[in-house]
PDB file of C-alpha atoms and ligand atoms in Angstrom:
ATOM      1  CA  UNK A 191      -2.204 -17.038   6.854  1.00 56.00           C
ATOM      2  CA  UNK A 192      -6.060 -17.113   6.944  1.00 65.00           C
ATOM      3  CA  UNK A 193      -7.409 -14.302   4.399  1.00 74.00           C
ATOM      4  CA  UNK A 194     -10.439 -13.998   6.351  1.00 78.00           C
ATOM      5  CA  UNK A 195      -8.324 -12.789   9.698  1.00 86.00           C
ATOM      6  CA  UNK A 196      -6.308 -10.409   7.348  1.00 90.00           C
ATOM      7  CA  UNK A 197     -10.056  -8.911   6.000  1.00 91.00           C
ATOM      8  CA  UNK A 198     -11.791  -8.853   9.559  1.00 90.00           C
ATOM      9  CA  UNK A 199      -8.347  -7.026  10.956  1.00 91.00           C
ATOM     10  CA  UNK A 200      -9.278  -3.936   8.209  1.00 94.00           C
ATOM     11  CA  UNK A 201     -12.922  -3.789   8.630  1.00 94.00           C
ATOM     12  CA  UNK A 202     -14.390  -1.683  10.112  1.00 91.00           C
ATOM     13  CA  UNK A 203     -17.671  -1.190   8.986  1.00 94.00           C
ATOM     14  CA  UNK A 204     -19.030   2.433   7.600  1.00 96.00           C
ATOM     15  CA  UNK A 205     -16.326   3.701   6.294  1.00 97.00           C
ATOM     16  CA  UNK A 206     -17.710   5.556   3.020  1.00 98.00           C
ATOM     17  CA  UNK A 207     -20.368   7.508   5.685  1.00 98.00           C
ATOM     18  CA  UNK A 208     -17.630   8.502   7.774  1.00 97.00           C
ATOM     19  CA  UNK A 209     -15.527  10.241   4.898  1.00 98.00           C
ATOM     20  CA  UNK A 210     -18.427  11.478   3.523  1.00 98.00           C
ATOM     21  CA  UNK A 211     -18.666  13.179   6.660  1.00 98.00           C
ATOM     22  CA  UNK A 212     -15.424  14.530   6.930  1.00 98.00           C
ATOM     23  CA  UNK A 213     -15.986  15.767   3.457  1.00 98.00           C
ATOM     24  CA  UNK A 214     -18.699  17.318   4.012  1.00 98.00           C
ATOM     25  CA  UNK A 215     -16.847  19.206   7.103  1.00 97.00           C
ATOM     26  CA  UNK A 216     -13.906  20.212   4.582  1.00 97.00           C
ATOM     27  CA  UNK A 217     -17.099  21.593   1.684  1.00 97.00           C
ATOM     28  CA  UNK A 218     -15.711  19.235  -0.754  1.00 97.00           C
ATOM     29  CA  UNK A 219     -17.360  19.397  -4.205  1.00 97.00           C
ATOM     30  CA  UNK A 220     -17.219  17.129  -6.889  1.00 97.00           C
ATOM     31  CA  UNK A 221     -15.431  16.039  -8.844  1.00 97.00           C
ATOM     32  CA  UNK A 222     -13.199  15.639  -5.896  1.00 98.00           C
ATOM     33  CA  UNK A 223      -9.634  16.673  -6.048  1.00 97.00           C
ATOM     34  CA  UNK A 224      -7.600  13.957  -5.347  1.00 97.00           C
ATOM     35  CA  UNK A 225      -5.069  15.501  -2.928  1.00 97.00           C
ATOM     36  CA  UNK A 226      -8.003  16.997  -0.623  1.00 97.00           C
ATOM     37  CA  UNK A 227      -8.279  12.400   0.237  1.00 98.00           C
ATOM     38  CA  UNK A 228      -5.048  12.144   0.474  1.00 98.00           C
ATOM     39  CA  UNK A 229      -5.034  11.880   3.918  1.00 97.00           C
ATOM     40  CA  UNK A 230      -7.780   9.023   4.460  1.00 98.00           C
ATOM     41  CA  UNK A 231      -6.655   7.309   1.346  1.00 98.00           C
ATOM     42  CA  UNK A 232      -2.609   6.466   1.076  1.00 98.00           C
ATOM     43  CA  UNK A 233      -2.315   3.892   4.017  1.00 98.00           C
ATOM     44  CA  UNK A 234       1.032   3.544   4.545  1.00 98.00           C
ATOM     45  CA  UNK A 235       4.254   5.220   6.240  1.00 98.00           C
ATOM     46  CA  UNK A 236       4.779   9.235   4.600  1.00 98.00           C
ATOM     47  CA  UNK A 237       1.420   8.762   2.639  1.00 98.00           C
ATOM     48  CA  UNK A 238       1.532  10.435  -0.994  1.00 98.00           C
ATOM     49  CA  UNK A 239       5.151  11.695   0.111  1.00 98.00           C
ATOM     50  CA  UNK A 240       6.058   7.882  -0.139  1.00 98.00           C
ATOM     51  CA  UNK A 241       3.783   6.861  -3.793  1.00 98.00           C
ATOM     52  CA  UNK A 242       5.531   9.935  -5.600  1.00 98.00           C
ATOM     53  CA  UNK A 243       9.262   8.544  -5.850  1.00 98.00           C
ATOM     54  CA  UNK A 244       7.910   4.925  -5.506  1.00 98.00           C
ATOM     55  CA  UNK A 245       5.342   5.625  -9.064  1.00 98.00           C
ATOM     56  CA  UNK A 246       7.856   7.568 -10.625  1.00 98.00           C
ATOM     57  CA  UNK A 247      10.245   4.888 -10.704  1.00 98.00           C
ATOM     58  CA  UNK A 248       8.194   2.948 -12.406  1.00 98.00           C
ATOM     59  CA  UNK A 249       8.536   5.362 -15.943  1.00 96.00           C
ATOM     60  CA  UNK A 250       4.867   5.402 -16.667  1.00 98.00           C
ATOM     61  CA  UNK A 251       2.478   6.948 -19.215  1.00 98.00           C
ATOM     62  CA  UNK A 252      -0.702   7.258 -20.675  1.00 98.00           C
ATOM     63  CA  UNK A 253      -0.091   4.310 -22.886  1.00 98.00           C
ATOM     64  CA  UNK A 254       0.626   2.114 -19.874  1.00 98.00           C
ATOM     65  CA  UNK A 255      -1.027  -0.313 -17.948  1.00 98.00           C
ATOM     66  CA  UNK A 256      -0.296  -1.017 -14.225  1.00 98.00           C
ATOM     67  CA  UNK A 257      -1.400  -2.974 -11.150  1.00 99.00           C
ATOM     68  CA  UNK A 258      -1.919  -2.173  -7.689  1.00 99.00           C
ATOM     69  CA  UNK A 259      -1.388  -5.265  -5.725  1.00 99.00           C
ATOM     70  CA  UNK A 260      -3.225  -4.439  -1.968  1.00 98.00           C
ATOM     71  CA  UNK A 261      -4.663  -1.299  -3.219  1.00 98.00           C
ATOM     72  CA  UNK A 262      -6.989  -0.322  -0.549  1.00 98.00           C
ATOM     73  CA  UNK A 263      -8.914   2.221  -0.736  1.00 98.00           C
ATOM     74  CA  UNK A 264      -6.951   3.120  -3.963  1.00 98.00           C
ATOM     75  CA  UNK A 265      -5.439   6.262  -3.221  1.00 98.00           C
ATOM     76  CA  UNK A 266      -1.986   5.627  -5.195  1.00 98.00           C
ATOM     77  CA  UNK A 267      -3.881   4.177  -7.440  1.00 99.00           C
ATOM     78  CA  UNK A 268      -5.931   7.385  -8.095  1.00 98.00           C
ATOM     79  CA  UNK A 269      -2.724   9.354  -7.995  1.00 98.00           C
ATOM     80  CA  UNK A 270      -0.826   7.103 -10.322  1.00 98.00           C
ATOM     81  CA  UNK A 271      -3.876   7.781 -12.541  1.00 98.00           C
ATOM     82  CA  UNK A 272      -4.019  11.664 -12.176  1.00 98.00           C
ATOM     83  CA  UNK A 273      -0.382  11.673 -12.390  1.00 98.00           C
ATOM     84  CA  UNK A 274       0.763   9.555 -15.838  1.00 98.00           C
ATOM     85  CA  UNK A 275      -2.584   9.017 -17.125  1.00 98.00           C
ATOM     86  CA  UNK A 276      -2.019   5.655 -16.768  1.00 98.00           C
ATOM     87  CA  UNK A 277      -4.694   2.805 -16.448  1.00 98.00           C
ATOM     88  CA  UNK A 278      -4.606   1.470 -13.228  1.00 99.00           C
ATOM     89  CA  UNK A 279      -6.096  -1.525 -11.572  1.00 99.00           C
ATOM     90  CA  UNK A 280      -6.222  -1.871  -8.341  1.00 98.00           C
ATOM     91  CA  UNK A 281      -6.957  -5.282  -6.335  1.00 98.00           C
ATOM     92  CA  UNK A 282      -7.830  -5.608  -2.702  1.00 98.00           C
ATOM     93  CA  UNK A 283      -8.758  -8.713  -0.115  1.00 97.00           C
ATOM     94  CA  UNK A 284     -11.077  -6.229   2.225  1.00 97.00           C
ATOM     95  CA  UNK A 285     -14.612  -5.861   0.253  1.00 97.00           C
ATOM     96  CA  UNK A 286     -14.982  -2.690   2.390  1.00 97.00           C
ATOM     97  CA  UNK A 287     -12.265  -1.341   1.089  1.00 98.00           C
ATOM     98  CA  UNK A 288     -12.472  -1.906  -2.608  1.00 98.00           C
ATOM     99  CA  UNK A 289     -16.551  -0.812  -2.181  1.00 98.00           C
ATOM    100  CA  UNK A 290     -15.319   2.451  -0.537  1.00 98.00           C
ATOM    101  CA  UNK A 291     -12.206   2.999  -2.827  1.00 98.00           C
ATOM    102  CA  UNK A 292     -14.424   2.287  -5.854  1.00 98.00           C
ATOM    103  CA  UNK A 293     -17.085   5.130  -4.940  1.00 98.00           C
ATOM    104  CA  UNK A 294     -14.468   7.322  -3.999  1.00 98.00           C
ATOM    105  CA  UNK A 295     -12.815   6.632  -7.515  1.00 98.00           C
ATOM    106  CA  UNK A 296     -16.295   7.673  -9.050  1.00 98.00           C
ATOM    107  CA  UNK A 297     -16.728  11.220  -7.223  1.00 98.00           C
ATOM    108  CA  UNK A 298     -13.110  11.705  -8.272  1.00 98.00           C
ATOM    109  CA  UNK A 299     -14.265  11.272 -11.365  1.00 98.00           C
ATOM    110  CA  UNK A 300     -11.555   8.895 -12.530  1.00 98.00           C
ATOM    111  CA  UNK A 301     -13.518   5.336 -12.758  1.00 98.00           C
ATOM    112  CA  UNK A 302     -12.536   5.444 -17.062  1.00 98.00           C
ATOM    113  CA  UNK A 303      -8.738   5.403 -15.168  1.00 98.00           C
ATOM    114  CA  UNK A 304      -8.866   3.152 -12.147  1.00 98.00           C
ATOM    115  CA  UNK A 305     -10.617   0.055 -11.610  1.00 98.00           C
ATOM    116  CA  UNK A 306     -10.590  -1.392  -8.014  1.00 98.00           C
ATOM    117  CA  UNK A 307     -11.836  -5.518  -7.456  1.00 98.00           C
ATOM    118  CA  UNK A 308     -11.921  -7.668  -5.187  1.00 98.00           C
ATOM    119  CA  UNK A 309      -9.640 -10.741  -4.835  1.00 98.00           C
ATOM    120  CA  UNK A 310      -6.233 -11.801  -3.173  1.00 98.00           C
ATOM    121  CA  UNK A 311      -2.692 -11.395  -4.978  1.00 98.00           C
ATOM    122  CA  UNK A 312      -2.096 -14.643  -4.258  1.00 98.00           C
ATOM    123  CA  UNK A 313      -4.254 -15.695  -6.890  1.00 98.00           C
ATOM    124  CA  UNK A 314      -4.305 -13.156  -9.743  1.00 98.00           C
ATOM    125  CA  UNK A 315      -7.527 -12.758 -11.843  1.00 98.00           C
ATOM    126  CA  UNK A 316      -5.768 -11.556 -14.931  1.00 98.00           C
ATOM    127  CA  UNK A 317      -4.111 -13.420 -17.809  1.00 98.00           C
ATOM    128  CA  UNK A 318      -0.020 -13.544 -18.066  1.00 98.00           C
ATOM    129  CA  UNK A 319       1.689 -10.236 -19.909  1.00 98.00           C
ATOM    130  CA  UNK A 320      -1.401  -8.186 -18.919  1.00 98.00           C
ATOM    131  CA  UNK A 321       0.360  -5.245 -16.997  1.00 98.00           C
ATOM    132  CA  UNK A 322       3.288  -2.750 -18.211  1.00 98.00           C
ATOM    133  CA  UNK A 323       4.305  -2.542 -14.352  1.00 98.00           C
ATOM    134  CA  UNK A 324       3.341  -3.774 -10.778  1.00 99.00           C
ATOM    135  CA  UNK A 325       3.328  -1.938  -7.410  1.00 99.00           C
ATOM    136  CA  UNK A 326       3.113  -2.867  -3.936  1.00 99.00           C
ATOM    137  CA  UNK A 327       2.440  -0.497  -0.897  1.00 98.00           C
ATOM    138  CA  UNK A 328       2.431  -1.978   2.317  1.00 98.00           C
ATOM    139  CA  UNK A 329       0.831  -5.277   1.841  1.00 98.00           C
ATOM    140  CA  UNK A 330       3.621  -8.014   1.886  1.00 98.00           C
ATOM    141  CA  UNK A 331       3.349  -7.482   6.219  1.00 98.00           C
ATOM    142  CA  UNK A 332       0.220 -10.004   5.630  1.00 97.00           C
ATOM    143  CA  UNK A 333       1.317 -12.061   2.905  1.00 97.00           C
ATOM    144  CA  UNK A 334       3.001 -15.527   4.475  1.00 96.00           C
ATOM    145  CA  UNK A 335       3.535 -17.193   0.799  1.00 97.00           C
ATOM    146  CA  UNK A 336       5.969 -14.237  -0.628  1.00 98.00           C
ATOM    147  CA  UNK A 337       6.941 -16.899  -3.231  1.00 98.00           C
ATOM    148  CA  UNK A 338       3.658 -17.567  -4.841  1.00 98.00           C
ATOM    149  CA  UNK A 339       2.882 -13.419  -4.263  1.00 98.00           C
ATOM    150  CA  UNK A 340       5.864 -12.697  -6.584  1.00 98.00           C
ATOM    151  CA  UNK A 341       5.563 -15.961  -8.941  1.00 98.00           C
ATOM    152  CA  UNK A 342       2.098 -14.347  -9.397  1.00 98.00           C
ATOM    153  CA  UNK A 343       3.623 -11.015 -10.167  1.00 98.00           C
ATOM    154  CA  UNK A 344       5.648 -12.218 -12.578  1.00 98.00           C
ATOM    155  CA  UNK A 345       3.390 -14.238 -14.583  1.00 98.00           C
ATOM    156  CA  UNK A 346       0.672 -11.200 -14.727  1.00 98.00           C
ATOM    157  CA  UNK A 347       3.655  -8.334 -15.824  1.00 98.00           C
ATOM    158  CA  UNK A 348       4.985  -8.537 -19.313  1.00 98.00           C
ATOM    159  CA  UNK A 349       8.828  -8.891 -20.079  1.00 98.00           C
ATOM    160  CA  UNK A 350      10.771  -6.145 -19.035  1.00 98.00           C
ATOM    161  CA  UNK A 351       8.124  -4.769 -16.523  1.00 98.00           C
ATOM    162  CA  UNK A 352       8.964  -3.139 -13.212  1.00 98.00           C
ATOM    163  CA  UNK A 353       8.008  -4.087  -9.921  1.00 98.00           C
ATOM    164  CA  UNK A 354       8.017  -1.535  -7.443  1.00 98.00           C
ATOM    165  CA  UNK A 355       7.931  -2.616  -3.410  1.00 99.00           C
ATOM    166  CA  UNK A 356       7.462  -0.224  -0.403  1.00 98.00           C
ATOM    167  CA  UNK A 357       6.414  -2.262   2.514  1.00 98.00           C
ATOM    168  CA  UNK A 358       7.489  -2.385   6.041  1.00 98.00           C
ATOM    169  CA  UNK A 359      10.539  -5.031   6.454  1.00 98.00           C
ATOM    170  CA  UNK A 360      11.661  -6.783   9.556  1.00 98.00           C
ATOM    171  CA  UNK A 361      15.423  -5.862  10.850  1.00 97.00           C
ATOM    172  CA  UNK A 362      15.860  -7.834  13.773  1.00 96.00           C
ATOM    173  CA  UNK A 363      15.165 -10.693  15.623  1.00 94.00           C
ATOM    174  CA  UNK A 364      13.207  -9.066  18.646  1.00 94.00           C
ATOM    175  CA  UNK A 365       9.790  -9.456  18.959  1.00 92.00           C
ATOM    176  CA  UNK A 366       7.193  -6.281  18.167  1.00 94.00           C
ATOM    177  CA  UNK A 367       4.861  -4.762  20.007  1.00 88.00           C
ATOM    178  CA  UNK A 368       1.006  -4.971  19.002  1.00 92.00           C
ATOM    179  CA  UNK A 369      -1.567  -4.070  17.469  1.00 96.00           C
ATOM    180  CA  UNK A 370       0.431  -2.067  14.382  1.00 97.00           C
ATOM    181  CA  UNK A 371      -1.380  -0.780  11.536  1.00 97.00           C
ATOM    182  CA  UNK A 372      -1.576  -4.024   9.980  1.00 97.00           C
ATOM    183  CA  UNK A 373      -2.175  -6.477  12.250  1.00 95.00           C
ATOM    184  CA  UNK A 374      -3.621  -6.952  15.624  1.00 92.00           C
ATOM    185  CA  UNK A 375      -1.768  -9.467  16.854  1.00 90.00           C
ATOM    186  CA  UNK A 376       1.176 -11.898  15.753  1.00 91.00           C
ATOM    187  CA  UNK A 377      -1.099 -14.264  13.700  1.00 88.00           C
ATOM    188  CA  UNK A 378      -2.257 -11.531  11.432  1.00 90.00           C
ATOM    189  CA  UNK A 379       1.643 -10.014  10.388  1.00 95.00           C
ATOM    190  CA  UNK A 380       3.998 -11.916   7.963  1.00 97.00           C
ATOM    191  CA  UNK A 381       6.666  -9.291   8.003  1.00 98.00           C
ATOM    192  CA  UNK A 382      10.083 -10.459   6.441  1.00 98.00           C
ATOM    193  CA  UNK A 383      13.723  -9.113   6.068  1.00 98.00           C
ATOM    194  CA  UNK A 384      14.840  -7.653   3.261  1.00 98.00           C
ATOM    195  CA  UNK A 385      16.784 -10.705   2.313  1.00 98.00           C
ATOM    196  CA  UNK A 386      14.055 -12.798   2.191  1.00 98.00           C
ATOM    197  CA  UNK A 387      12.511 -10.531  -0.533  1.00 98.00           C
ATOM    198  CA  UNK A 388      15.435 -10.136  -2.205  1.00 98.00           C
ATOM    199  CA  UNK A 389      15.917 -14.144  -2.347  1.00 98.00           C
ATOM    200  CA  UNK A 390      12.205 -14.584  -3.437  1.00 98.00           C
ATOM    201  CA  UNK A 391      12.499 -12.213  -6.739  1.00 98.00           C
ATOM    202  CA  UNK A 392      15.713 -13.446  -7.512  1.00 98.00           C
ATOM    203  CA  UNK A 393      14.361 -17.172  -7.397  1.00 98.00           C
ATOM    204  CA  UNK A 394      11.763 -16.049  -9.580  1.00 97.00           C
ATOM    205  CA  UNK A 395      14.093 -14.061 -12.072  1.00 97.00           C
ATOM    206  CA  UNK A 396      13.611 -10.630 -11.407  1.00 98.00           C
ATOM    207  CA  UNK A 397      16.484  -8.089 -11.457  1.00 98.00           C
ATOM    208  CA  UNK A 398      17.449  -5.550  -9.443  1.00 98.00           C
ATOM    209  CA  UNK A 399      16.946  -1.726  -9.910  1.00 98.00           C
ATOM    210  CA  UNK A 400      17.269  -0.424  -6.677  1.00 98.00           C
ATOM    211  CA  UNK A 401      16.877  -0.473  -3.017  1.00 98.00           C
ATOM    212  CA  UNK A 402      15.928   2.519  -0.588  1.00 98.00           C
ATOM    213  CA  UNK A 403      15.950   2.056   3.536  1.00 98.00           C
ATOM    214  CA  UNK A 404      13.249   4.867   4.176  1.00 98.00           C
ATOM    215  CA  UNK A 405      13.888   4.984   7.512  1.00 98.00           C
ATOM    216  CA  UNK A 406      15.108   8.415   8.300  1.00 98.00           C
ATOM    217  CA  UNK A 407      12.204   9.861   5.735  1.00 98.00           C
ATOM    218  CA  UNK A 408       9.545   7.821   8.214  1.00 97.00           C
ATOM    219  CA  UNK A 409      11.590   9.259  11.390  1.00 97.00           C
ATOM    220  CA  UNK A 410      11.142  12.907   9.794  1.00 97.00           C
ATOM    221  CA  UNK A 411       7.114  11.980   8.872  1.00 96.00           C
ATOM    222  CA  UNK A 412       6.413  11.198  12.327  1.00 95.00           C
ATOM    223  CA  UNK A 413       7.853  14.305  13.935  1.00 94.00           C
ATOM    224  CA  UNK A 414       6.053  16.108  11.386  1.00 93.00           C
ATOM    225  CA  UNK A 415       3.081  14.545  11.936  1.00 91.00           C
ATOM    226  CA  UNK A 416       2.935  14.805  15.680  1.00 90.00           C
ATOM    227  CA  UNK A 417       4.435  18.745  15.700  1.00 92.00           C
ATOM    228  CA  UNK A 418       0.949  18.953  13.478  1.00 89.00           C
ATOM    229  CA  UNK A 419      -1.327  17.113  16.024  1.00 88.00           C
ATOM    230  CA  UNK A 420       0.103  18.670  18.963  1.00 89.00           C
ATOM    231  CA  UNK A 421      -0.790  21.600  17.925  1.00 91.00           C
ATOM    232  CA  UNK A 422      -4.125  21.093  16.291  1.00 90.00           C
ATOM    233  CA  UNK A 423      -7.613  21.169  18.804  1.00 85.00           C
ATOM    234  CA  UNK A 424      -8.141  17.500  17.748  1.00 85.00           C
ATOM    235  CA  UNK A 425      -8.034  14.735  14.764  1.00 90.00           C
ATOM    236  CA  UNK A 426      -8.770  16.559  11.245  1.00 94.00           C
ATOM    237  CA  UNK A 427     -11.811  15.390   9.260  1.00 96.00           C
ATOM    238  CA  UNK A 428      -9.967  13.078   7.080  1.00 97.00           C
ATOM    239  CA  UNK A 429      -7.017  10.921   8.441  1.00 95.00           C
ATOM    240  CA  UNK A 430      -6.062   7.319   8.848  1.00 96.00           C
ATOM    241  CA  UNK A 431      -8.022   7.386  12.235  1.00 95.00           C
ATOM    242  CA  UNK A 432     -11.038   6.988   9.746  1.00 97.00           C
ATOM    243  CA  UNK A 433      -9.872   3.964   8.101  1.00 96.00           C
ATOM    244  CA  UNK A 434      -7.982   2.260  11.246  1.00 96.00           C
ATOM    245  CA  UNK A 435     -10.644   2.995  14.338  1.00 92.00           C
ATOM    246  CA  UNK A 436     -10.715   3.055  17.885  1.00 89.00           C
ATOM    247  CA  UNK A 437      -6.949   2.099  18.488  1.00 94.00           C
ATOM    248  CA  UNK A 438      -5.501   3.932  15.577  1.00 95.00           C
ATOM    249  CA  UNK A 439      -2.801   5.811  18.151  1.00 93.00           C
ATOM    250  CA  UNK A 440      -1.954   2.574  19.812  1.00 96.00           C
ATOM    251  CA  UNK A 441      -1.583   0.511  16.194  1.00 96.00           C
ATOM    252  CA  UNK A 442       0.831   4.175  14.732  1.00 96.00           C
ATOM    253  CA  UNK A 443       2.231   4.495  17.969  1.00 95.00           C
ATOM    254  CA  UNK A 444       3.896   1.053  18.279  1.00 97.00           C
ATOM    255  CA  UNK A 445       4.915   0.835  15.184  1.00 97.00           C
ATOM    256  CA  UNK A 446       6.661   4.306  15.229  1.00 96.00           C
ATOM    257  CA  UNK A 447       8.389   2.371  18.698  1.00 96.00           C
ATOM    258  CA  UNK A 448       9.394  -0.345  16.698  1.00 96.00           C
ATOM    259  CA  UNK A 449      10.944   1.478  13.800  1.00 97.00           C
ATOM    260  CA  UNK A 450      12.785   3.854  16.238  1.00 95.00           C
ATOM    261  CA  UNK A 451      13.951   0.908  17.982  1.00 95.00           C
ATOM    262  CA  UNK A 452      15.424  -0.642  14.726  1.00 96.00           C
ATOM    263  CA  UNK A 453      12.995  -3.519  14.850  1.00 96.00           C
ATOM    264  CA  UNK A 454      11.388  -3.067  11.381  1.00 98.00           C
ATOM    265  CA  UNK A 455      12.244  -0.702   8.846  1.00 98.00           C
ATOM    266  CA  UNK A 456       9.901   0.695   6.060  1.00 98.00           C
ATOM    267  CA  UNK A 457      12.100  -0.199   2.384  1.00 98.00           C
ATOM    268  CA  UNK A 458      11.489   0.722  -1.224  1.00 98.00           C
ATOM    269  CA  UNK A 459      12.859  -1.794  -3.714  1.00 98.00           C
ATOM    270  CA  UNK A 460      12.552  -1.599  -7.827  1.00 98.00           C
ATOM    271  CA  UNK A 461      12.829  -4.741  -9.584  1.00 98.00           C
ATOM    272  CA  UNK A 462      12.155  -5.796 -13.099  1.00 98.00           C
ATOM    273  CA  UNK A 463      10.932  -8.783 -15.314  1.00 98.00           C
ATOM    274  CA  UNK A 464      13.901  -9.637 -17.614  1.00 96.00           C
ATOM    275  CA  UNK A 465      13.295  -9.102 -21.357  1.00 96.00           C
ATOM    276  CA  UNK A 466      13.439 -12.709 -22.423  1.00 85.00           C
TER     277      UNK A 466
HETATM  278  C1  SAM B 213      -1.845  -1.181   4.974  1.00 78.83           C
HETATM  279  S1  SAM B 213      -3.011  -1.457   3.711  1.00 78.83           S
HETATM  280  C2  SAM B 213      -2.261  -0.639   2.309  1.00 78.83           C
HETATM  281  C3  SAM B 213      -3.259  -0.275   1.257  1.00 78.83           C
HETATM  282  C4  SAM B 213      -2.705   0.488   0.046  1.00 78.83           C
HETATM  283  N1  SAM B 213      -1.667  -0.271  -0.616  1.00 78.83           N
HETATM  284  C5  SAM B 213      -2.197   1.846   0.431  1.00 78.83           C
HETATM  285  O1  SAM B 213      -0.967   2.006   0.524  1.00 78.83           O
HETATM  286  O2  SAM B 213      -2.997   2.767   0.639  1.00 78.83           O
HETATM  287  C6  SAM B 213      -2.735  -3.192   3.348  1.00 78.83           C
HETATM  288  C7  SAM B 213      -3.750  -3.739   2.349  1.00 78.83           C
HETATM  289  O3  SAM B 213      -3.350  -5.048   1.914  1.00 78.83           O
HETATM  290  C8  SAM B 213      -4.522  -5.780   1.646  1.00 78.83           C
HETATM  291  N2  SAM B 213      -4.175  -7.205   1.590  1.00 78.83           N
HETATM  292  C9  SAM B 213      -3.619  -7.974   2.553  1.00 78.83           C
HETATM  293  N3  SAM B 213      -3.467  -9.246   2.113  1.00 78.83           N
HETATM  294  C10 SAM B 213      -3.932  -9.276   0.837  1.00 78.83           C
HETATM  295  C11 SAM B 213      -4.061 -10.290  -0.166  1.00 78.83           C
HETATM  296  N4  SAM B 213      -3.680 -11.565   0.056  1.00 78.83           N
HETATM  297  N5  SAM B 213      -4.564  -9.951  -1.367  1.00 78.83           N
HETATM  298  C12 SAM B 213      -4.980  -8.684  -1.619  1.00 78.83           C
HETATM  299  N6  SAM B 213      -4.896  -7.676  -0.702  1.00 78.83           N
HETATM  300  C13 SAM B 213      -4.375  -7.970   0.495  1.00 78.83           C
HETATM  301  C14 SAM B 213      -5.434  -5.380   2.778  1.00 78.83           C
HETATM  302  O4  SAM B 213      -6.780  -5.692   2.514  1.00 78.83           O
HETATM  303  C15 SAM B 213      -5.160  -3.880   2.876  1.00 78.83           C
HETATM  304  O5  SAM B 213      -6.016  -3.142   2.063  1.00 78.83           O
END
């Protein structure tokens, strides 16, 4: 899959002005408190609701070193930071979103935590053993090679490291509606099956910890969410409308058709390096 269709799909141009804004509406002071960007700055399905379980799985503390593979505009990695006192880095294809993440990082005042940088996960700028644990959040919908994405994984984590997934997975053969939050059209998504995942770690000698269908938590997110907007006089100042533009309510709204018609399913696996 081209990179550069994957980075034009999630720029949007002026992104840091426009939360600034909606800062600015909410009387935000710094240093900001991380929860109060919570809702511009966890991108994926249940938002921090989702990065809770999926970090605490992953046992960390301050002594440990992890990686955000896709980290956006680094919200989970700012939370994984606040949270364990972990050092996080945090890599990102979209320059607008490691720019924005990374000034949003310094009026949180956490940039001694959390480093964001540019670069694809296909291709990992870091030596081998470097990281105590790996997460994913929504990001292996655009990534074609899964193989080389986990071989890279592996190579960068050091024996006995944990590698926590939560993306959306495919769970049938039908085909999905578009644009969804991560691509605009077919070309752009790489969605795979469960299985596929599964086969790819396994080929590369992970373990299994565990595996979590998060389904019915999504179902209950998006009632949630739309009891909230229904009754609200229109779209708060922070919110994923920010980061996705224009069509945000067609890109949620078909991908809340395709879960709820069993088409794709959001999943949480935990894997692990073995020891030797
Ligand atoms: C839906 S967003 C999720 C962002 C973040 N993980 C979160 O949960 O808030 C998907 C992200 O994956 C990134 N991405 C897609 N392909 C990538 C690649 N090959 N290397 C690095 N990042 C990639 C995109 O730039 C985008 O920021």
């Amino acid at each position: 899959m081209a990179t550069q269709s994957v980075e034009e799909h999630y720029s949007q141009g002026g992104l840091l002005d426009r939360i600034r804004t909606g800062l600015a509406a909410l009387g935000a002071t710094e240093p900001l408190e991380i929860d109060l960007l919570a809702p511009v700055d966890e991108f994926h399905i249940g938002g921090r609701l989702a990065t809770e379980p999926l970090i605490a799985a992953l046992d960390l503390g301050p002594a440990s070193k992890v990686i955000d593979l896709g980290c956006g505009l680094g919200g989970p990695a700012r939370f994984t930071a606040h949270a364990t006192g972990a050092q996080v880095t945090g890599i990102d294809l979209t320059p607008e979103f490691v720019d924005t993440g990374t000034a949003l990082t310094a009026m949180a005042g956490l940039s001694d935590k959390v480093t964001l940088t540019q670069g694809s996960i296909l291709d990992l700028p870091f030596n081998a053993a470097s990281f105590d644990a790996a997460y994913m959040i929504h990001v292996g919908m655009n990534i074609a090679d899964k193989a080389r994405l986990i071989s890279e994984t592996r190579r960068v984590l050091r024996p006995g490291g944990r590698f926590a997934i939560y993306d959306v997975m495919l769970t049938s053969d039908e085909p999905l509606e578009y644009p969804l939050p991560w691509a605009s059209a077919p070309d752009q998504n790489a969605i795979s099956a469960p299985g596929a995942y599964r086969a790819e770690l396994t080929a590369a000698g992970f373990q299994p910890i565990s595996e979590t269908d998060r389904t019915d938590f999504a179902k209950d997110f998006f009632a949630r969410v739309a009891a909230s907007q229904a009754a609200a006089a229109g779209p708060p100042p922070l919110g994923l409308h920010l980061v996705m533009g224009a069509n945000t309510a067609a890109k949620v709204g078909n991908m809340v058709a395709n879960i709820r018609a069993d088409r794709i399913a959001p999943v949480e696996m935990i894997w692990q390096k073995p020891f030797s």
